[in-house]
Amino acid sequence: MPNFITNRETKDLRSRLIELIQNSKELKFLVGFFYFSGINELYDAIKQNDKLTIKILVGLDVDKHIHQIIEYSSSLQNTSNKTITDNFLQSFKTAINSEELDLRESYEQVLFYLQLIKDGRLIIRKTREPNHAKLYIFALSKGLDIIRDTIFITGSSNLTRAGLTEQNELNVEISDYGTEEVKEYFEKLWRSAVKITEVDEVKKQIIRIIENESIFSEVSPYEAYVFTLKTFLDAQSAKEININSLCELMEKKGYIPYQYQLDAIKLAHTIIKEYNGVIIADVVGLGKTIIACAVAQLLRARGMVICPPGIMGDVDTKKYGWYKYLEDFGLRDWEILSSGRLETALERVRTAENFEVIIIDESHKYRNQDTSSYETLKNICLNKKVILLTATPFSNTPSDIFALLKLFTVPGKSKLTLYNDLDFKFREYRKVFAHLSDIRKNYNSGDPKKASRAQTLYQKYFGSSVINLIEVRERARYLADEIRSTIQPVLIRRNRLDLKADPDYQSEIQSLSRLEDPKELFFELTSEQSQFYDKVISEYFAVDGKFSGAIYRPYIYEEEVIEEVIEEEEEGDESQNNAESPKNKAKKEKQIERLSQKNLYDFMRRLLVKRFESSFGAFQKSVQNFRDIHTKVLKFIEKTGKYILDRKLLEKIYDSEPEEIEEELQKFANEIETLENKKSPFYKIYTIENFQFKDDFLRSICQDIKLFEDLLKEINLLDLTNNDPKAKETAKEIPELMENHEKTEPRRKIVIFTEYIDTANHLEQQLKTLLPREYKNRILKVIGKLSNERYDTLLKNFDASLDPCDQEDKYDILLTTDRLSEGFNLNRAGAVINYDIPWNPTRVIQRVGRINRISKKVFNSLYIYNFFPSEQGAELVRSREIAQQKMFLIHNALGEDSKIFEPDEEPTASKLYTKVMTNPDEMEPESAYTTIKKEFSKIKAKHPEVIERIAKLPPTNQIRQNIPRK
């Protein structure tokens, strides 16, 4: 009776083949194709039988389709032996690189079969005609207690892992009849088949494929290194698309199609197709807007741009701003909406179904997920292709980066990482980031509870009770690198060092001016002014200084504050239940309220310090405003016995530009009397009689009012606003700076940046008094909201990309706030003066980026000037020492508000000064991509044979460091 083999229960073909192989001297297999995955299943049995020879007759060819190996018929009756052999070798190469074989154990097995081929014990031929038969013939060994010398199996199973073990198959084993006919059938085919392994040249090719062009190739450590570089670079490469017409359009509109921009355009297009969004984060001045518009043009879809109002441009003339770019790139059916009109943008997107693409300029402004504006923006982006533009993707916390990703990525279904739950991943990042910051801030705290918590956290992460800040720093940097790698697939980020170092872009960097190292400008204080300077910073508005800020933190007077630590929520721990208990919830809510008030107080204290450093004029205006606000609050309390704190004021302040903050405070003070009769969940109404420390609260407000009045008297006594040494030094330096240019260059225009409108107004008045006559009327002040007329004047005098016929030369000195630090071309200016100390490096990069543009180069060298306080009569070395010490006092007063240092860096006076004076082009190192690309290019030039070798290696999930066989 026939013996049926179905791969069910104990009857699987693999087991029976192994049993027969152990007792055979020769195997003759007729199969669709010689799959290594199948013969590897028989490896142990074949290896143990060292007398065995194997003849394999291949009946079909194979190809790869959607990651699967498939067989196909190809009639070769009238085809030459060479063509049949070439087809076989191609099929063999496909099969040997199957993902099924990408296993550690397959390496040893395949090399074993390779040795059998070399020894002539494994012989392969290819049939001329397609043959679908599956036939396994076993010539049994002599001397065994058997009746017949031949057994054969035929049926449906291919020589694959699935065919031998997994799939439902029907095979029959026969030994008592038909064996001679079957042997003759095989031999007839064998004689007419094309020889493969018996031809020396073909055998060499098979050996070469396995050893050099397969996943089993022996790779030296150096080759593995180069292969890793190539794999990384390939992963960062874009799919090739035809952009010839785009280049023609760019050239027609006056744009130079730089290669680095074209590569970014193609890569961004590829990323959007894969992930539905992209973050274009090149540093300022490299053309993010051009790249975004070009990508939008390639997408062939209607869209909307959301951007700050100042860079929208003129809808009528379309000569500048986003209106110009959309017009130039033929995106005439697109709409532009101000970032201040998100609700209108949402309504437009909902009512017009054909918006498919959303471009968000300065997208880093939407980093706070807890605001209503972020939620609105998220709804605008829902189911749209999203292009985010930002020069500062890494300047904040993990939560900020996650907020950007969520605008186009569904956190639970992300393809960015192997672990697709980004929400969980970034929760972990946030937690670790917060804990490392906690350790860093509180390891030596005077508060025993905070110090103890820092030590507990250190023990948790580092397994030691002795805190080593170097380990904390290294872990923080590792965390930052991991976050960067998480968003790398959707990020395009190049800086100027990248362009200088990249072998493909080096020639294009000639279109950029050279940015010289920053230069210091010292303004000399009299001894009385210097003493006043130090008192304001270190006594009046320092941490725990004379300024109580009672109206911003009434919680410390309401009742005795006992700092209680809420039990931390840990996954899988019972403490999570404790944290969610009503008692702990109430504690947490109270802690949040107290923290909000503490932050508000710190914000106001730092605001006064920063405005004092900015200019005496701005400080005087602030002191007057604060005195008036406190006086109104005190009168309201005396009249009603109540005090009202608007909690929404916090959100307004944090979302506002520095120049708008005092306006919001003044509005709050003016409206305080009307708030009592309004109901709002954002108002906290205090009854002063219920305060445990009522007298202290009222006394503190009165003392703050007196502090402000005393300050105003001292400012008048020292005549600081009229006798301003900083303004005097500016007026002295401007003529010299303007004339500092090469003979072939135009006169150097200057942009003076300050954070505050009040400083700009104060400086304008001073310069118009102090400057020589020929410069007084050459000052253009641009602050607040820009009218079309003012916008037009600005660009005509400072934008080199404008048609020369439209340019004017009425103004040489631009006095402005950071409203112009984003989205404007000001490249007819060749110098930037930071009138305030540039605590935030990002702001400096943005400011310099206004004059350092990739197109329309005007000056070979660009200059940055920073102002620092010194004392009268001090030599240069002494001036620097004084400046460093005063800066250090200010930095300590500002605390965490100063972003010049990373959380893991220890500031000193000299390091602080050095950091501020660092060239912005060197603040960020060249990217890993550029470093790897440079290394790969060097290897390509020096060792082309290695590049040629690894080019033949197939893509694989593993690179094995093989030990050469002896």
CSV table of N, CA, C and O in Angstrom, one decimal, residues 875-957:
chain,number,residue,atom,x,y,z
A,875,GLU,N,41.2,98.8,31.4
A,875,GLU,CA,41.9,98.3,30.2
A,875,GLU,C,41.1,97.2,29.7
A,875,GLU,O,40.2,96.7,30.3
A,876,LEU,N,41.5,96.7,28.5
A,876,LEU,CA,40.7,95.7,27.8
A,876,LEU,C,40.6,94.4,28.6
A,876,LEU,O,39.5,93.8,28.7
A,877,VAL,N,41.7,93.9,29.2
A,877,VAL,CA,41.6,92.7,30.0
A,877,VAL,C,40.7,92.9,31.2
A,877,VAL,O,39.9,92.0,31.5
A,878,ARG,N,40.9,94.0,31.8
A,878,ARG,CA,40.0,94.3,33.0
A,878,ARG,C,38.6,94.5,32.6
A,878,ARG,O,37.7,94.0,33.3
A,879,SER,N,38.3,95.1,31.4
A,879,SER,CA,37.0,95.3,31.0
A,879,SER,C,36.3,93.9,30.8
A,879,SER,O,35.1,93.7,31.1
A,880,ARG,N,37.0,92.9,30.2
A,880,ARG,CA,36.5,91.6,30.0
A,880,ARG,C,36.2,90.9,31.4
A,880,ARG,O,35.1,90.3,31.5
A,881,GLU,N,37.0,91.1,32.3
A,881,GLU,CA,36.8,90.5,33.6
A,881,GLU,C,35.5,91.1,34.3
A,881,GLU,O,34.7,90.4,34.9
A,882,ILE,N,35.4,92.4,34.2
A,882,ILE,CA,34.2,93.1,34.8
A,882,ILE,C,33.0,92.6,34.1
A,882,ILE,O,32.0,92.3,34.7
A,883,ALA,N,33.0,92.6,32.7
A,883,ALA,CA,31.9,92.1,32.0
A,883,ALA,C,31.5,90.7,32.3
A,883,ALA,O,30.3,90.4,32.5
A,884,GLN,N,32.5,89.8,32.5
A,884,GLN,CA,32.2,88.4,32.9
A,884,GLN,C,31.5,88.3,34.2
A,884,GLN,O,30.5,87.6,34.4
A,885,GLN,N,32.0,89.1,35.2
A,885,GLN,CA,31.4,89.1,36.5
A,885,GLN,C,30.0,89.6,36.5
A,885,GLN,O,29.1,89.1,37.2
A,886,LYS,N,29.8,90.7,35.8
A,886,LYS,CA,28.4,91.3,35.8
A,886,LYS,C,27.5,90.4,35.0
A,886,LYS,O,26.3,90.2,35.4
A,887,MET,N,27.9,89.7,34.0
A,887,MET,CA,27.1,88.8,33.3
A,887,MET,C,26.8,87.6,34.2
A,887,MET,O,25.6,87.1,34.1
A,888,PHE,N,27.7,87.2,35.0
A,888,PHE,CA,27.5,86.0,35.9
A,888,PHE,C,26.4,86.4,36.9
A,888,PHE,O,25.6,85.6,37.2
A,889,LEU,N,26.5,87.6,37.4
A,889,LEU,CA,25.4,88.1,38.3
A,889,LEU,C,24.1,88.0,37.7
A,889,LEU,O,23.1,87.5,38.3
A,890,ILE,N,24.0,88.5,36.4
A,890,ILE,CA,22.7,88.5,35.7
A,890,ILE,C,22.2,87.1,35.5
A,890,ILE,O,21.1,86.8,35.7
A,891,HIS,N,23.2,86.2,35.0
A,891,HIS,CA,22.8,84.9,34.7
A,891,HIS,C,22.2,84.2,36.0
A,891,HIS,O,21.2,83.4,35.9
A,892,ASN,N,22.8,84.4,37.1
A,892,ASN,CA,22.3,83.8,38.4
A,892,ASN,C,21.0,84.3,38.7
A,892,ASN,O,20.1,83.6,39.3
A,893,ALA,N,20.8,85.6,38.5
A,893,ALA,CA,19.5,86.2,38.8
A,893,ALA,C,18.4,85.6,37.8
A,893,ALA,O,17.3,85.4,38.2
A,894,LEU,N,18.8,85.4,36.6
A,894,LEU,CA,17.8,84.9,35.6
A,894,LEU,C,17.5,83.4,35.9
A,894,LEU,O,16.4,82.9,35.6
A,895,GLY,N,18.5,82.7,36.3
A,895,GLY,CA,18.3,81.3,36.6
A,895,GLY,C,18.0,80.5,35.4
A,895,GLY,O,18.6,80.6,34.3
A,896,GLU,N,16.9,79.6,35.5
A,896,GLU,CA,16.6,78.7,34.4
A,896,GLU,C,16.1,79.4,33.2
A,896,GLU,O,15.9,78.8,32.1
A,897,ASP,N,15.7,80.7,33.3
A,897,ASP,CA,15.2,81.4,32.2
A,897,ASP,C,16.3,81.6,31.1
A,897,ASP,O,16.0,81.9,30.0
A,898,SER,N,17.6,81.6,31.6
A,898,SER,CA,18.7,81.8,30.6
A,898,SER,C,19.0,80.5,30.0
A,898,SER,O,19.4,79.5,30.6
A,899,LYS,N,18.9,80.4,28.7
A,899,LYS,CA,19.0,79.1,27.9
A,899,LYS,C,20.4,79.0,27.3
A,899,LYS,O,20.5,78.1,26.5
A,900,ILE,N,21.3,79.7,27.7
A,900,ILE,CA,22.6,79.7,27.1
A,900,ILE,C,23.3,78.3,27.4
A,900,ILE,O,24.1,77.9,26.6
A,901,PHE,N,23.0,77.7,28.5
A,901,PHE,CA,23.7,76.5,28.8
A,901,PHE,C,22.7,75.3,28.8
A,901,PHE,O,21.5,75.5,29.0
A,902,GLU,N,23.2,74.1,28.4
A,902,GLU,CA,22.4,72.9,28.5
A,902,GLU,C,22.1,72.6,30.0
A,902,GLU,O,22.9,73.0,30.8
A,903,PRO,N,21.1,71.8,30.3
A,903,PRO,CA,20.8,71.5,31.7
A,903,PRO,C,21.9,70.8,32.4
A,903,PRO,O,22.0,70.9,33.6
A,904,ASP,N,22.8,70.1,31.7
A,904,ASP,CA,23.9,69.4,32.3
A,904,ASP,C,25.2,70.1,32.4
A,904,ASP,O,26.2,69.6,32.8
A,905,GLU,N,25.2,71.4,32.0
A,905,GLU,CA,26.4,72.2,32.0
A,905,GLU,C,26.5,73.1,33.3
A,905,GLU,O,25.5,73.6,33.8
A,906,GLU,N,27.7,73.2,33.8
A,906,GLU,CA,28.0,74.0,35.0
A,906,GLU,C,28.5,75.4,34.6
A,906,GLU,O,29.6,75.5,34.0
A,907,PRO,N,27.7,76.5,34.7
A,907,PRO,CA,28.2,77.8,34.3
A,907,PRO,C,29.2,78.4,35.2
A,907,PRO,O,29.2,78.2,36.4
A,908,THR,N,30.2,79.0,34.6
A,908,THR,CA,31.1,79.9,35.3
A,908,THR,C,31.2,81.2,34.6
A,908,THR,O,30.7,81.3,33.4
A,909,ALA,N,31.8,82.2,35.2
A,909,ALA,CA,31.8,83.5,34.6
A,909,ALA,C,32.5,83.5,33.2
A,909,ALA,O,32.0,84.0,32.2
A,910,SER,N,33.7,82.8,33.2
A,910,SER,CA,34.4,82.8,31.9
A,910,SER,C,33.7,82.0,30.9
A,910,SER,O,33.7,82.3,29.7
A,911,LYS,N,33.1,80.8,31.3
A,911,LYS,CA,32.4,79.9,30.3
A,911,LYS,C,31.2,80.7,29.7
A,911,LYS,O,30.9,80.5,28.6
A,912,LEU,N,30.6,81.4,30.6
A,912,LEU,CA,29.4,82.2,30.2
A,912,LEU,C,29.8,83.2,29.1
A,912,LEU,O,29.1,83.3,28.0
A,913,TYR,N,30.8,83.9,29.3
A,913,TYR,CA,31.3,84.9,28.4
A,913,TYR,C,31.7,84.2,27.1
A,913,TYR,O,31.4,84.7,26.0
A,914,THR,N,32.4,83.1,27.2
A,914,THR,CA,32.9,82.4,26.0
A,914,THR,C,31.7,81.9,25.2
A,914,THR,O,31.7,82.0,23.9
A,915,LYS,N,30.7,81.4,25.9
A,915,LYS,CA,29.5,80.9,25.1
A,915,LYS,C,28.8,82.0,24.4
A,915,LYS,O,28.4,81.8,23.2
A,916,VAL,N,28.7,83.1,25.0
A,916,VAL,CA,28.0,84.3,24.3
A,916,VAL,C,28.8,84.7,23.1
A,916,VAL,O,28.2,85.1,22.1
A,917,MET,N,30.1,84.6,23.2
A,917,MET,CA,31.0,85.1,22.1
A,917,MET,C,31.3,84.0,21.1
A,917,MET,O,32.2,84.2,20.3
A,918,THR,N,30.6,82.9,21.2
A,918,THR,CA,30.8,81.8,20.2
A,918,THR,C,30.2,82.2,18.8
A,918,THR,O,29.1,82.7,18.8
A,919,ASN,N,30.9,81.9,17.8
A,919,ASN,CA,30.4,82.1,16.4
A,919,ASN,C,29.2,81.2,16.2
A,919,ASN,O,29.2,80.0,16.4
A,920,PRO,N,28.1,81.8,15.8
A,920,PRO,CA,26.8,81.1,15.7
A,920,PRO,C,26.9,79.9,14.7
A,920,PRO,O,26.3,78.9,14.8
A,921,ASP,N,27.8,80.0,13.7
A,921,ASP,CA,28.0,78.9,12.7
A,921,ASP,C,28.7,77.7,13.4
A,921,ASP,O,28.8,76.7,12.8
A,922,GLU,N,29.3,77.9,14.6
A,922,GLU,CA,30.0,76.8,15.3
A,922,GLU,C,29.2,76.4,16.5
A,922,GLU,O,29.7,75.5,17.3
A,923,MET,N,28.0,76.9,16.7
A,923,MET,CA,27.3,76.5,17.9
A,923,MET,C,26.8,75.1,17.8
A,923,MET,O,26.6,74.4,18.8
A,924,GLU,N,26.5,74.7,16.6
A,924,GLU,CA,26.0,73.3,16.4
A,924,GLU,C,27.0,72.6,15.5
A,924,GLU,O,27.4,73.0,14.5
A,925,PRO,N,27.5,71.4,15.9
A,925,PRO,CA,28.5,70.6,15.1
A,925,PRO,C,27.9,70.1,13.8
A,925,PRO,O,26.6,70.1,13.7
A,926,GLU,N,28.7,69.7,12.9
A,926,GLU,CA,28.2,69.1,11.7
A,926,GLU,C,27.4,67.9,12.0
A,926,GLU,O,27.7,67.2,13.0
A,927,SER,N,26.4,67.6,11.2
A,927,SER,CA,25.5,66.5,11.5
A,927,SER,C,26.2,65.1,11.3
A,927,SER,O,27.2,65.0,10.6
A,928,ALA,N,25.6,64.1,11.9
A,928,ALA,CA,26.2,62.7,11.8
A,928,ALA,C,26.1,62.3,10.3
A,928,ALA,O,27.0,61.6,9.8
A,929,TYR,N,25.1,62.8,9.6
A,929,TYR,CA,25.0,62.4,8.2
A,929,TYR,C,26.2,63.0,7.4
A,929,TYR,O,26.8,62.2,6.6
A,930,THR,N,26.5,64.2,7.6
A,930,THR,CA,27.7,64.8,6.9
A,930,THR,C,29.0,64.1,7.3
A,930,THR,O,29.8,63.8,6.4
A,931,THR,N,29.2,63.8,8.6
A,931,THR,CA,30.4,63.1,9.0
A,931,THR,C,30.5,61.8,8.3
A,931,THR,O,31.6,61.4,7.8
A,932,ILE,N,29.4,61.0,8.3
A,932,ILE,CA,29.4,59.7,7.6
A,932,ILE,C,29.6,59.8,6.1
A,932,ILE,O,30.4,59.0,5.5
A,933,LYS,N,29.0,60.8,5.5
A,933,LYS,CA,29.2,61.0,4.1
A,933,LYS,C,30.6,61.3,3.7
A,933,LYS,O,31.1,60.8,2.7
A,934,LYS,N,31.2,62.2,4.5
A,934,LYS,CA,32.6,62.5,4.3
A,934,LYS,C,33.5,61.3,4.4
A,934,LYS,O,34.4,61.0,3.6
A,935,GLU,N,33.3,60.5,5.5
A,935,GLU,CA,34.1,59.3,5.7
A,935,GLU,C,33.9,58.3,4.5
A,935,GLU,O,34.9,57.7,4.0
A,936,PHE,N,32.7,58.2,4.0
A,936,PHE,CA,32.4,57.2,2.9
A,936,PHE,C,33.1,57.7,1.7
A,936,PHE,O,33.6,56.9,0.9
A,937,SER,N,33.1,59.0,1.4
A,937,SER,CA,33.7,59.6,0.3
A,937,SER,C,35.2,59.4,0.3
A,937,SER,O,35.8,59.1,-0.8
A,938,LYS,N,35.8,59.5,1.4
A,938,LYS,CA,37.3,59.2,1.6
A,938,LYS,C,37.6,57.8,1.2
A,938,LYS,O,38.5,57.5,0.5
A,939,ILE,N,36.8,56.9,1.8
A,939,ILE,CA,37.0,55.5,1.5
A,939,ILE,C,36.8,55.2,0.0
A,939,ILE,O,37.5,54.4,-0.6
A,940,LYS,N,35.8,55.8,-0.5
A,940,LYS,CA,35.5,55.6,-2.0
A,940,LYS,C,36.7,56.0,-2.8
A,940,LYS,O,37.0,55.3,-3.8
A,941,ALA,N,37.4,57.1,-2.4
A,941,ALA,CA,38.5,57.5,-3.2
A,941,ALA,C,39.8,56.7,-2.9
A,941,ALA,O,40.5,56.4,-3.9
A,942,LYS,N,39.9,56.2,-1.7
A,942,LYS,CA,41.1,55.5,-1.3
A,942,LYS,C,41.0,54.0,-1.6
A,942,LYS,O,42.0,53.3,-1.9
A,943,HIS,N,39.8,53.4,-1.4
A,943,HIS,CA,39.6,52.0,-1.5
A,943,HIS,C,38.4,51.7,-2.4
A,943,HIS,O,37.4,51.2,-1.9
A,944,PRO,N,38.5,52.0,-3.7
A,944,PRO,CA,37.4,51.7,-4.5
A,944,PRO,C,37.0,50.3,-4.6
A,944,PRO,O,35.8,49.9,-4.9
A,945,GLU,N,38.0,49.4,-4.4
A,945,GLU,CA,37.7,47.9,-4.4
A,945,GLU,C,36.7,47.5,-3.3
A,945,GLU,O,35.9,46.6,-3.5
A,946,VAL,N,36.9,48.2,-2.2
A,946,VAL,CA,36.0,47.9,-1.0
A,946,VAL,C,34.5,48.3,-1.4
A,946,VAL,O,33.6,47.6,-1.1
A,947,ILE,N,34.4,49.5,-2.0
A,947,ILE,CA,33.1,50.0,-2.4
A,947,ILE,C,32.5,49.1,-3.4
A,947,ILE,O,31.3,48.8,-3.3
A,948,GLU,N,33.3,48.6,-4.4
A,948,GLU,CA,32.8,47.7,-5.4
A,948,GLU,C,32.3,46.4,-4.8
A,948,GLU,O,31.3,45.8,-5.2
A,949,ARG,N,33.1,45.9,-3.8
A,949,ARG,CA,32.7,44.7,-3.1
A,949,ARG,C,31.4,44.8,-2.4
A,949,ARG,O,30.5,44.0,-2.5
A,950,ILE,N,31.3,45.8,-1.5
A,950,ILE,CA,30.0,45.9,-0.7
A,950,ILE,C,28.8,46.3,-1.6
A,950,ILE,O,27.7,46.1,-1.2
A,951,ALA,N,29.1,46.9,-2.8
A,951,ALA,CA,28.0,47.2,-3.6
A,951,ALA,C,27.3,46.0,-4.1
A,951,ALA,O,26.1,46.0,-4.5
A,952,LYS,N,28.0,44.9,-4.1
A,952,LYS,CA,27.4,43.6,-4.6
A,952,LYS,C,26.7,42.9,-3.5
A,952,LYS,O,25.9,41.9,-3.7
A,953,LEU,N,26.9,43.3,-2.2
A,953,LEU,CA,26.2,42.7,-1.1
A,953,LEU,C,24.7,43.1,-1.1
A,953,LEU,O,24.4,44.2,-1.4
A,954,PRO,N,23.8,42.1,-0.8
A,954,PRO,CA,22.4,42.4,-0.8
A,954,PRO,C,22.0,43.1,0.4
A,954,PRO,O,22.7,43.1,1.5
A,955,PRO,N,20.9,43.9,0.4
A,955,PRO,CA,20.4,44.5,1.6
A,955,PRO,C,20.0,43.4,2.6
A,955,PRO,O,19.5,42.4,2.2
A,956,THR,N,20.4,43.6,3.9
A,956,THR,CA,20.1,42.5,4.9
A,956,THR,C,19.9,43.2,6.2
A,956,THR,O,20.4,44.2,6.5
A,957,ASN,N,19.2,42.5,7.1
A,957,ASN,CA,19.0,43.0,8.4
A,957,ASN,C,20.2,42.8,9.3
A,957,ASN,O,20.3,43.3,10.4
